[in-house]
Short mmCIF file of C-alpha atoms in Angstrom, two decimals:
data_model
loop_
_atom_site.label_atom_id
_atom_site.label_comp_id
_atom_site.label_asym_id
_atom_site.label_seq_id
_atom_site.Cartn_x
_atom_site.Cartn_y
_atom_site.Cartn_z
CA UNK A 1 93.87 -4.63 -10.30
CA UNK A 2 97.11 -2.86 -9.92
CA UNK A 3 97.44 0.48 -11.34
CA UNK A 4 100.97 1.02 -12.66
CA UNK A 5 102.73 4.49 -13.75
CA UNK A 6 104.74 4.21 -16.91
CA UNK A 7 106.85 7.52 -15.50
CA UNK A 8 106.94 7.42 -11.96
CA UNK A 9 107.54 10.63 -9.57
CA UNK A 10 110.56 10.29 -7.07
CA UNK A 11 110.00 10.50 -3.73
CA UNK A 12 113.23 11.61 -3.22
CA UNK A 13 115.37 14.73 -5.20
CA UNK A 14 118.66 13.84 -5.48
CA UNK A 15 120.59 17.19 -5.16
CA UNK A 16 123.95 16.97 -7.13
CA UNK A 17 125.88 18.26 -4.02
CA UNK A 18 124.60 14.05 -3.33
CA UNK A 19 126.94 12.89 -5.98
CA UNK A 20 129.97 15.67 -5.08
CA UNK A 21 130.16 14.36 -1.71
CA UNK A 22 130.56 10.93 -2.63
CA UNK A 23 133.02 11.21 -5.01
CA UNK A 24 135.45 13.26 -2.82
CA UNK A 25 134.57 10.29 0.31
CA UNK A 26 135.65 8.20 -2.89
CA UNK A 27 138.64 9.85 -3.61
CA UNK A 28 139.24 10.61 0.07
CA UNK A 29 139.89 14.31 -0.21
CA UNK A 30 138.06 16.58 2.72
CA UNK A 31 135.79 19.23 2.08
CA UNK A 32 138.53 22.03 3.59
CA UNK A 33 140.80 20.60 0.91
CA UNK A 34 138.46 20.61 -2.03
CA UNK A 35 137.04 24.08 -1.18
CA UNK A 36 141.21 25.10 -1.13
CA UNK A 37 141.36 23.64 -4.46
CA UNK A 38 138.47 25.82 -6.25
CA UNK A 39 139.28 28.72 -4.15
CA UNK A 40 135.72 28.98 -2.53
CA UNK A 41 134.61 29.13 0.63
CA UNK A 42 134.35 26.08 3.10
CA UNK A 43 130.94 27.16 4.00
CA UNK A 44 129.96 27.44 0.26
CA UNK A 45 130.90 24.08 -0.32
CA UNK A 46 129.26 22.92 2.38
CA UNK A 47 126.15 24.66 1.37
CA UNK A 48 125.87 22.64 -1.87
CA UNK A 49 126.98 19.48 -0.69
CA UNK A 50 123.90 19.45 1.72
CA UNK A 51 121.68 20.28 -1.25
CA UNK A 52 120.96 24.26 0.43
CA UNK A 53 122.66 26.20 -2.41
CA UNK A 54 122.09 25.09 -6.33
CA UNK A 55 125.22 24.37 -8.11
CA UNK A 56 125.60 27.08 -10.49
CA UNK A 57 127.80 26.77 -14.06
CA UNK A 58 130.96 28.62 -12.56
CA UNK A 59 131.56 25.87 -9.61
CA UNK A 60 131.01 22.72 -11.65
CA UNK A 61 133.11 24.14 -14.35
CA UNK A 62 135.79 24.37 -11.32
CA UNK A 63 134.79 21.01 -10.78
CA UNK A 64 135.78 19.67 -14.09
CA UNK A 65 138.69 21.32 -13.49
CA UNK A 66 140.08 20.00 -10.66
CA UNK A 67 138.50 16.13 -10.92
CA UNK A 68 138.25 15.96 -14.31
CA UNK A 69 134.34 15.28 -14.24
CA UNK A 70 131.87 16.98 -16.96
CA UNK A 71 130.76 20.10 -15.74
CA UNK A 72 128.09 19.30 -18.24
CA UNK A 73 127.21 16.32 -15.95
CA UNK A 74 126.74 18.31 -12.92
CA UNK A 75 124.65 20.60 -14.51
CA UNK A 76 122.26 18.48 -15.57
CA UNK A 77 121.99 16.64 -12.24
CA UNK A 78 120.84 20.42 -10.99
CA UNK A 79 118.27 20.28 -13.75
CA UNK A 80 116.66 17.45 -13.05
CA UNK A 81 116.99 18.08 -9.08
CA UNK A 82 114.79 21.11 -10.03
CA UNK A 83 112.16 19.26 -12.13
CA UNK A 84 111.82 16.37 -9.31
CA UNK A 85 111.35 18.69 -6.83
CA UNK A 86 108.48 20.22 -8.69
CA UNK A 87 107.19 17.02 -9.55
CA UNK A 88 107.23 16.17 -5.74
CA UNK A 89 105.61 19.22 -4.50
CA UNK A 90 102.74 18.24 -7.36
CA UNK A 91 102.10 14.86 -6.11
CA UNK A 92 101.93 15.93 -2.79
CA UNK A 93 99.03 18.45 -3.87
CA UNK A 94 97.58 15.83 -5.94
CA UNK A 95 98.13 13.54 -3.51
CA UNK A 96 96.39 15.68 -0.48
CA UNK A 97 93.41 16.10 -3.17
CA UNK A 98 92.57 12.46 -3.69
CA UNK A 99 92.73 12.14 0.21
CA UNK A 100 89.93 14.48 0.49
CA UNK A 101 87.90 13.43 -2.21
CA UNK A 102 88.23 9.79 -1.04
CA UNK A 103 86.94 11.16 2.50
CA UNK A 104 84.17 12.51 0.71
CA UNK A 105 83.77 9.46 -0.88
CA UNK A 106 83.55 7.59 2.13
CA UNK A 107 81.02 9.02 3.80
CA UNK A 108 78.87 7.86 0.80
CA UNK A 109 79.96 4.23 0.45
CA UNK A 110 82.86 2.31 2.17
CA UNK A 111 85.80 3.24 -0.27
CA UNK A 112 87.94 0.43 2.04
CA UNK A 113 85.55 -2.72 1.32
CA UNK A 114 84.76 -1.72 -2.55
CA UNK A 115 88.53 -1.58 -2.91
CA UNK A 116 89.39 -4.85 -1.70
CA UNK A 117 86.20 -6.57 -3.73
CA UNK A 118 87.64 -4.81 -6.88
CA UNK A 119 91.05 -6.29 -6.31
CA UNK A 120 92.44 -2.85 -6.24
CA UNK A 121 96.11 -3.23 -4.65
CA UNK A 122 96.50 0.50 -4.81
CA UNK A 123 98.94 2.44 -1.80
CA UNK A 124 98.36 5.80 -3.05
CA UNK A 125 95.23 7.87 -2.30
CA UNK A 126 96.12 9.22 -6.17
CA UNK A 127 95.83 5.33 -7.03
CA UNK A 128 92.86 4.64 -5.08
CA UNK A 129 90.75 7.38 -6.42
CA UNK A 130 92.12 6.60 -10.15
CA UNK A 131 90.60 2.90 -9.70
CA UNK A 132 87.57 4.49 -8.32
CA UNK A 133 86.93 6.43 -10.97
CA UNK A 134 87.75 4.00 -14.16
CA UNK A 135 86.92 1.04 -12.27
CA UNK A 136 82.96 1.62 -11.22
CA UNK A 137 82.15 5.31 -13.70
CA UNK A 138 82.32 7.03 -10.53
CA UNK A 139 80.42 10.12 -10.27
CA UNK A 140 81.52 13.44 -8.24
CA UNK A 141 80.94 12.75 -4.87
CA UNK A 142 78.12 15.46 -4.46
CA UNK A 143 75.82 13.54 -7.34
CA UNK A 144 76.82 10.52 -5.97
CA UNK A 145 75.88 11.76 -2.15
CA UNK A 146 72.40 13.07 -4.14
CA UNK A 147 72.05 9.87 -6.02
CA UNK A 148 72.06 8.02 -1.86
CA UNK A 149 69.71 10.72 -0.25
CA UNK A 150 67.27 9.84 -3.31
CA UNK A 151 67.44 5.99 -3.02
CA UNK A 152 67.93 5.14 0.28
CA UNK A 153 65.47 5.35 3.55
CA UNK A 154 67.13 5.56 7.27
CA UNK A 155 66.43 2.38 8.56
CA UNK A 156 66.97 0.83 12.41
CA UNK A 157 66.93 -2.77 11.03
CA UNK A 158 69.63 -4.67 10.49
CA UNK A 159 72.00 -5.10 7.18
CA UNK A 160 70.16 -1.71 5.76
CA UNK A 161 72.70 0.37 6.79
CA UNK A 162 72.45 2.89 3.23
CA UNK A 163 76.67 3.62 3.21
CA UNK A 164 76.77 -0.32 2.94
CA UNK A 165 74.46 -0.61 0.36
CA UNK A 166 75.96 1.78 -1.75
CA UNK A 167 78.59 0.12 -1.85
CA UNK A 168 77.20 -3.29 -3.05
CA UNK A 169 74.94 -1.72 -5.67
CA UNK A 170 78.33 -0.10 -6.98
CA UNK A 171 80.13 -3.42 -6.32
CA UNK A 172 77.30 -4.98 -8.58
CA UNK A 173 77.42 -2.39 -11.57
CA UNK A 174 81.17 -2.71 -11.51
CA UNK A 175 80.96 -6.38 -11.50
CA UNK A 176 78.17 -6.52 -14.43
CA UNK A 177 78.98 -3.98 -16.06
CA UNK A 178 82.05 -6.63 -17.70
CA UNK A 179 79.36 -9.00 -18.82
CA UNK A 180 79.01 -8.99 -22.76
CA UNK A 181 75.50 -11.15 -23.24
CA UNK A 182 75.59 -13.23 -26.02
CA UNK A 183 72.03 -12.34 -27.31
CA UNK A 184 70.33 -9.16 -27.87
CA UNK A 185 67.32 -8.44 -25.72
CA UNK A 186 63.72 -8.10 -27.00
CA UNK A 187 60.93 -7.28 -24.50
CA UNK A 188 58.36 -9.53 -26.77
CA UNK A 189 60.80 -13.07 -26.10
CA UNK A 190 59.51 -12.61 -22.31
CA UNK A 191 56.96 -15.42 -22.11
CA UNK A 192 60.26 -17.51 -23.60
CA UNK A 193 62.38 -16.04 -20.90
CA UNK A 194 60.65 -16.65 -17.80
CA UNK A 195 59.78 -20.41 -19.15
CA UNK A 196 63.37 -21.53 -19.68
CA UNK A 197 64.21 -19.66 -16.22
CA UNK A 198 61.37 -21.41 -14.23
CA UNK A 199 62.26 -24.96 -15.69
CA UNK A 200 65.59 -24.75 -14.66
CA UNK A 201 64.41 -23.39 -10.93
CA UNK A 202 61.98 -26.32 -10.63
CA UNK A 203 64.99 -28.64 -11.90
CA UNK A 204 67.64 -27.09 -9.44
CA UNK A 205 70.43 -28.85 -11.77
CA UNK A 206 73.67 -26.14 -12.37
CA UNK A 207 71.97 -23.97 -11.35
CA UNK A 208 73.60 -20.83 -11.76
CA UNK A 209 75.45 -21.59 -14.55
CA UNK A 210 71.98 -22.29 -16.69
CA UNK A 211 70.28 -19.33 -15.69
CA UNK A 212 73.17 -17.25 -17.10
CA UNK A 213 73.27 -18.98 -19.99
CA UNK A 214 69.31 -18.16 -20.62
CA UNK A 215 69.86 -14.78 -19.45
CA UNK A 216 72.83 -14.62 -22.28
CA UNK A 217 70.93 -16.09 -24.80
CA UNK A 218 68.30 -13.47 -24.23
CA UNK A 219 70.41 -10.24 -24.22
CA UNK A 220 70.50 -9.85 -20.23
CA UNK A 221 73.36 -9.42 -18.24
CA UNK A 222 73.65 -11.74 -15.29
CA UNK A 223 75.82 -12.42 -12.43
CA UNK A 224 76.12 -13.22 -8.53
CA UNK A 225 78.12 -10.87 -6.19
CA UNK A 226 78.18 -11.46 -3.01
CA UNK A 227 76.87 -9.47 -0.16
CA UNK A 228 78.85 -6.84 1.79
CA UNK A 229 78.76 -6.32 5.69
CA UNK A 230 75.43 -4.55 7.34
CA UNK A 231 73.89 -4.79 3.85
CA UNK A 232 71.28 -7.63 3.62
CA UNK A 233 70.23 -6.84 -0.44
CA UNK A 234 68.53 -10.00 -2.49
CA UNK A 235 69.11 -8.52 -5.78
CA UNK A 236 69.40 -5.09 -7.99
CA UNK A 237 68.28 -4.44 -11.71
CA UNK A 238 68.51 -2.02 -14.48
CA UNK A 239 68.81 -0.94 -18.09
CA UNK A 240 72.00 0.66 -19.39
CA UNK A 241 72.54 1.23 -22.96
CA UNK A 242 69.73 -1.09 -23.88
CA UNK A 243 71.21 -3.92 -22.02
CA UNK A 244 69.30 -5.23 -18.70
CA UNK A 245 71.58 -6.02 -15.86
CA UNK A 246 70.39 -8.28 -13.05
CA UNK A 247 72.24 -8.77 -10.23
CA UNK A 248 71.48 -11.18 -7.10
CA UNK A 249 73.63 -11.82 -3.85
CA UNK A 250 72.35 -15.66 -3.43
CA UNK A 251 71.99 -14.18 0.32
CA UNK A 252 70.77 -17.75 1.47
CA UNK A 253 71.90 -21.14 -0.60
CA UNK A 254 68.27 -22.10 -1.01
CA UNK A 255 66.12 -22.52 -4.42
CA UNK A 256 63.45 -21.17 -3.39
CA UNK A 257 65.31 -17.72 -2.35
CA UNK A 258 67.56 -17.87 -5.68
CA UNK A 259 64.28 -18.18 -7.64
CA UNK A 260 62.14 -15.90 -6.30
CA UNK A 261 64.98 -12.99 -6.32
CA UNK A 262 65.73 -13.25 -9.88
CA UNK A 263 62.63 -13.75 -11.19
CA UNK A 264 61.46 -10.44 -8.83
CA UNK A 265 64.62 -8.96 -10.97
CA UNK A 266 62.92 -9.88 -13.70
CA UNK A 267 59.67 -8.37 -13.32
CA UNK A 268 61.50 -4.96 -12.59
CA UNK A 269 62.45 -5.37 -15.90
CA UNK A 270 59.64 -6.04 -18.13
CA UNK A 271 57.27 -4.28 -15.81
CA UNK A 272 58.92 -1.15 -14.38
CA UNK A 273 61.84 -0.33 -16.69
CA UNK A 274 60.65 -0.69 -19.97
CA UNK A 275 58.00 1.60 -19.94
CA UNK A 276 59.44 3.90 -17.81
CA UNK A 277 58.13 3.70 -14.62
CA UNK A 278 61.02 2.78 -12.40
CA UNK A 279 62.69 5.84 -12.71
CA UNK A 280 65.33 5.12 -10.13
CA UNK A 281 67.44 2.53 -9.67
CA UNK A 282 66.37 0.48 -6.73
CA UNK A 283 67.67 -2.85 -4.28
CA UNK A 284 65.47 -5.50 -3.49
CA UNK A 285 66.13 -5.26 0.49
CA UNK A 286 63.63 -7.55 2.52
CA UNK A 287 60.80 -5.73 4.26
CA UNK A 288 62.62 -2.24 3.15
CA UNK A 289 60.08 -1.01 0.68
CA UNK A 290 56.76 -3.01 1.21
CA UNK A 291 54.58 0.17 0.71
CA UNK A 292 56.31 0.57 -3.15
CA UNK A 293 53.69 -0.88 -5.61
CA UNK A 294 56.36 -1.90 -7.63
CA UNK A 295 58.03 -3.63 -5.42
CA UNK A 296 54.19 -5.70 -4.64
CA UNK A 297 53.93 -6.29 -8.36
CA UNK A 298 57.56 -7.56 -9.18
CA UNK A 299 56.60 -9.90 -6.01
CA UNK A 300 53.55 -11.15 -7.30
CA UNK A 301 55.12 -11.37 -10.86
CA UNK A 302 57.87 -13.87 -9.45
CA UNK A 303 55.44 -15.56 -7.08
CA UNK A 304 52.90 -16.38 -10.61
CA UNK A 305 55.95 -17.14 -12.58
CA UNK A 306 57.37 -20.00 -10.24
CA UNK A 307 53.63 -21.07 -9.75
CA UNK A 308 50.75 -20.26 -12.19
CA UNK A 309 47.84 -18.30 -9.84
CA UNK A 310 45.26 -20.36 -11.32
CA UNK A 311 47.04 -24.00 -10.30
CA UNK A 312 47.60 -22.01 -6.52
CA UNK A 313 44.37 -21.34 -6.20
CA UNK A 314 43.53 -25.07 -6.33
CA UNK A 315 46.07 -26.00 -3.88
CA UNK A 316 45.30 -28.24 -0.98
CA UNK A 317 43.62 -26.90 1.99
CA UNK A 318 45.67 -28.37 4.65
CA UNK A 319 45.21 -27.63 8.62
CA UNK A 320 47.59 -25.20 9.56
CA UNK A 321 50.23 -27.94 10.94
CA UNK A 322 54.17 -27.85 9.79
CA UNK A 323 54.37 -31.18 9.09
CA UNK A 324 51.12 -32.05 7.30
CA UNK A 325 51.66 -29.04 5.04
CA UNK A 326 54.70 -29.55 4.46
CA UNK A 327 53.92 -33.40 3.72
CA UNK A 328 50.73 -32.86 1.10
CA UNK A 329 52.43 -29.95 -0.42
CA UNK A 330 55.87 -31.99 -1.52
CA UNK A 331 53.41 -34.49 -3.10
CA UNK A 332 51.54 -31.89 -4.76
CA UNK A 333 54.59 -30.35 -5.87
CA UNK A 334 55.96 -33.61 -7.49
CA UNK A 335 52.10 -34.14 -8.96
CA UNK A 336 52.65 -30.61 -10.87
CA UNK A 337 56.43 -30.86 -11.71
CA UNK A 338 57.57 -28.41 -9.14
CA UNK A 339 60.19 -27.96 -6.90
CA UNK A 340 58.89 -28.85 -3.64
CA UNK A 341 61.06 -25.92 -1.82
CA UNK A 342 59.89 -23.23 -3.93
CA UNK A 343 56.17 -24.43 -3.44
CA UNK A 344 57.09 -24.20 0.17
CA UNK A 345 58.74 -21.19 0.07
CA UNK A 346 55.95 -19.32 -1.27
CA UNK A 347 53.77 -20.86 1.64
CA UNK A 348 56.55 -19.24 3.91
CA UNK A 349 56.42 -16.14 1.89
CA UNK A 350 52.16 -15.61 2.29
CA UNK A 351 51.88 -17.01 5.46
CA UNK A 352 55.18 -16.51 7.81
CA UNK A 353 55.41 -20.05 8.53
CA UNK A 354 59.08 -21.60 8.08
CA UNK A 355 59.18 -24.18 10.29
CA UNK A 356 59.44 -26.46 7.59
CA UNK A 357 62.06 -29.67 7.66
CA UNK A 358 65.20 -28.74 5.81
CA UNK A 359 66.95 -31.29 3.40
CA UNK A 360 69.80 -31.08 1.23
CA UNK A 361 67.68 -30.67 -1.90
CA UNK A 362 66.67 -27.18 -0.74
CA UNK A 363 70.53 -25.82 -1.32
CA UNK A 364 71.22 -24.19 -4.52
CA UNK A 365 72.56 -27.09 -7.02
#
């Protein structure tokens, strides 16, 4: 997105003593010789044709008399000398303002990398901040720097680095925020919702592109936007104007991950937003939160969804032995109409074992 400026400053004032000099070079008469001709001083001259003395209505009425050119002319070549000049002492004020709110701005959130995944080809900082601002609803940098402190925990591991991960969550609001849903969302179509979702999770068939549709169908903004660097985030929700966004990174190309993400998204939704208890907005980081009860229940909603808790409780007991369990738990999967990944990924996900045989089938279709 290139911003454009219907009325452009100058970065240069042209000074009419410019357009005096070129005419007498034209003409080839000297400055000593035009000077002799109005009866003024060399040094005068000189003055005004290097743009250090304003030409006043006296000289370029001499000037109209001697070359013949509108003194008129002239004068209005001083005029709007004057206003450019003010016009460039402006945008360099303006200009030296937007540098230091955009340093502000970066200490929050990396204004660099949120620039370039906005498509913003912007040069100055004036243009930068301007996209910032009617690009994502940016905030003052101080509520914004609040809005981190509040949501964010310092964290040694890897891809949580919080400046990163501001800037995908404002990456993601920019990028939903565009989304129109088709449908208008009612809390009591859930048990509709998550059905249609988990079929086409089990099915892994388009993927993507049926999920959104459900989501559309049912009044809830969807989309995929990619991860940023040193920010390892699964997915982000929330309610704006009565419209639930959801928001996933696909962070691996597996079902089982896409699945369990969205449908943890989900959960947020119905469980936490609604009534009111997710009070801040929050990414779903792995291992970043595990002590948040919400974040336990939106995992065991997702978990249940994908598999009912009553048909995983009768699951086969198998020794604890990659191969076997991964073996009688593909033919139990097929048995039940699952996918056999996202069975296995919730085996991963409750007992850390992932050395399971990856195939093709386990990619996001």
């Amino acid at each position: 997105m290139e911003t454009r400026n219907e009325n452009p400053t100058p970065w240069i004032a042209t000074h009419p003593g410019t357009v005096l000099k070129l005419e007498l070079e034209e003409r080839g008469i000297s400055q000593k010789e035009f000077a002799e001709m109005l009866d003024m001083q060399k040094s005068h001259l000189n003055e005004i044709i290097k743009g250090k003395r304003a030409m006043s209505i006296s000289v370029a009425d001499k000037i109209e008399e001697v070359l013949g050119i509108s003194s008129v002319s002239f004068m209005n070549l001083q005029t709007q000398y004057e206003y450019d000049l003010r016009q460039i002492e402006n945008r360099s004020i303006e200009e030296q303002e937007a540098i230091n709110k955009l340093k502000l701005f970066d200490e929050i959130f990396d204004v660099k990398t949120l620039l370039k995944r906005l498509g913003c080809m912007c040069k100055t900082a004036v243009e930068k901040l301007r996209c910032l601002v009617t690009g994502i609803q940016q905030p003052e940098p101080a509520e914004l720097k609040l809005e981190a402190c509040g949501m964010f925990k310092k964290s040694s591991k890897t891809g949580q680095d919080p400046r990163m991960l501001m800037t995908w969550k404002l990456l993601a609001e920019a990028t939903a925020r565009k989304i129109m849903p088709q449908g208008v969302f009612r809390s009591e179509r859930k048990a509709d919702l998550v059905k249609e979702l988990v079929d086409a999770f089990h099915q892994n068939k388009d993927t993507i592109t049926v999920i959104t549709r459900v989501f559309s169908k049912y009044g809830i903004a969807f989309c995929v936007v990619k991860k940023v660097e040193k920010a390892s985030v699964d997915g982000y929700s929330f309610i704006e104007k009565d419209v639930p966004y959801i928001i996933v990174t696909e962070r691996f190309d597996r079902i089982d991950n896409l699945a369990f993400a969205v449908l943890h998204e989900v959960g947020h939704i119905f469980l936490h937003y609604l009534d009111g208890t997710q009070k801040e907005f929050h990414l779903s980081i792995p291992d970043y939160d595990n002590e948040s009860a919400e974040e336990r229940e939106a995992n065991a909603f997702a978990a249940n969804a994908l598999i009912p808790s009553n048909l995983w409780k009768n699951a086969p007991k198998v020794r604890v032995n990659p191969l076997a369990i991964q073996r009688t738990y593909t033919d139990w999967a097929a048995d039940n109409g699952f996918n056999k990944w996202i069975v296995l990924g919730r085996i991963s996900y409750e007992t850390g074992m992932y050395k399971f045989k990856s195939d093709d089938s386990r990619r996001i279709n």
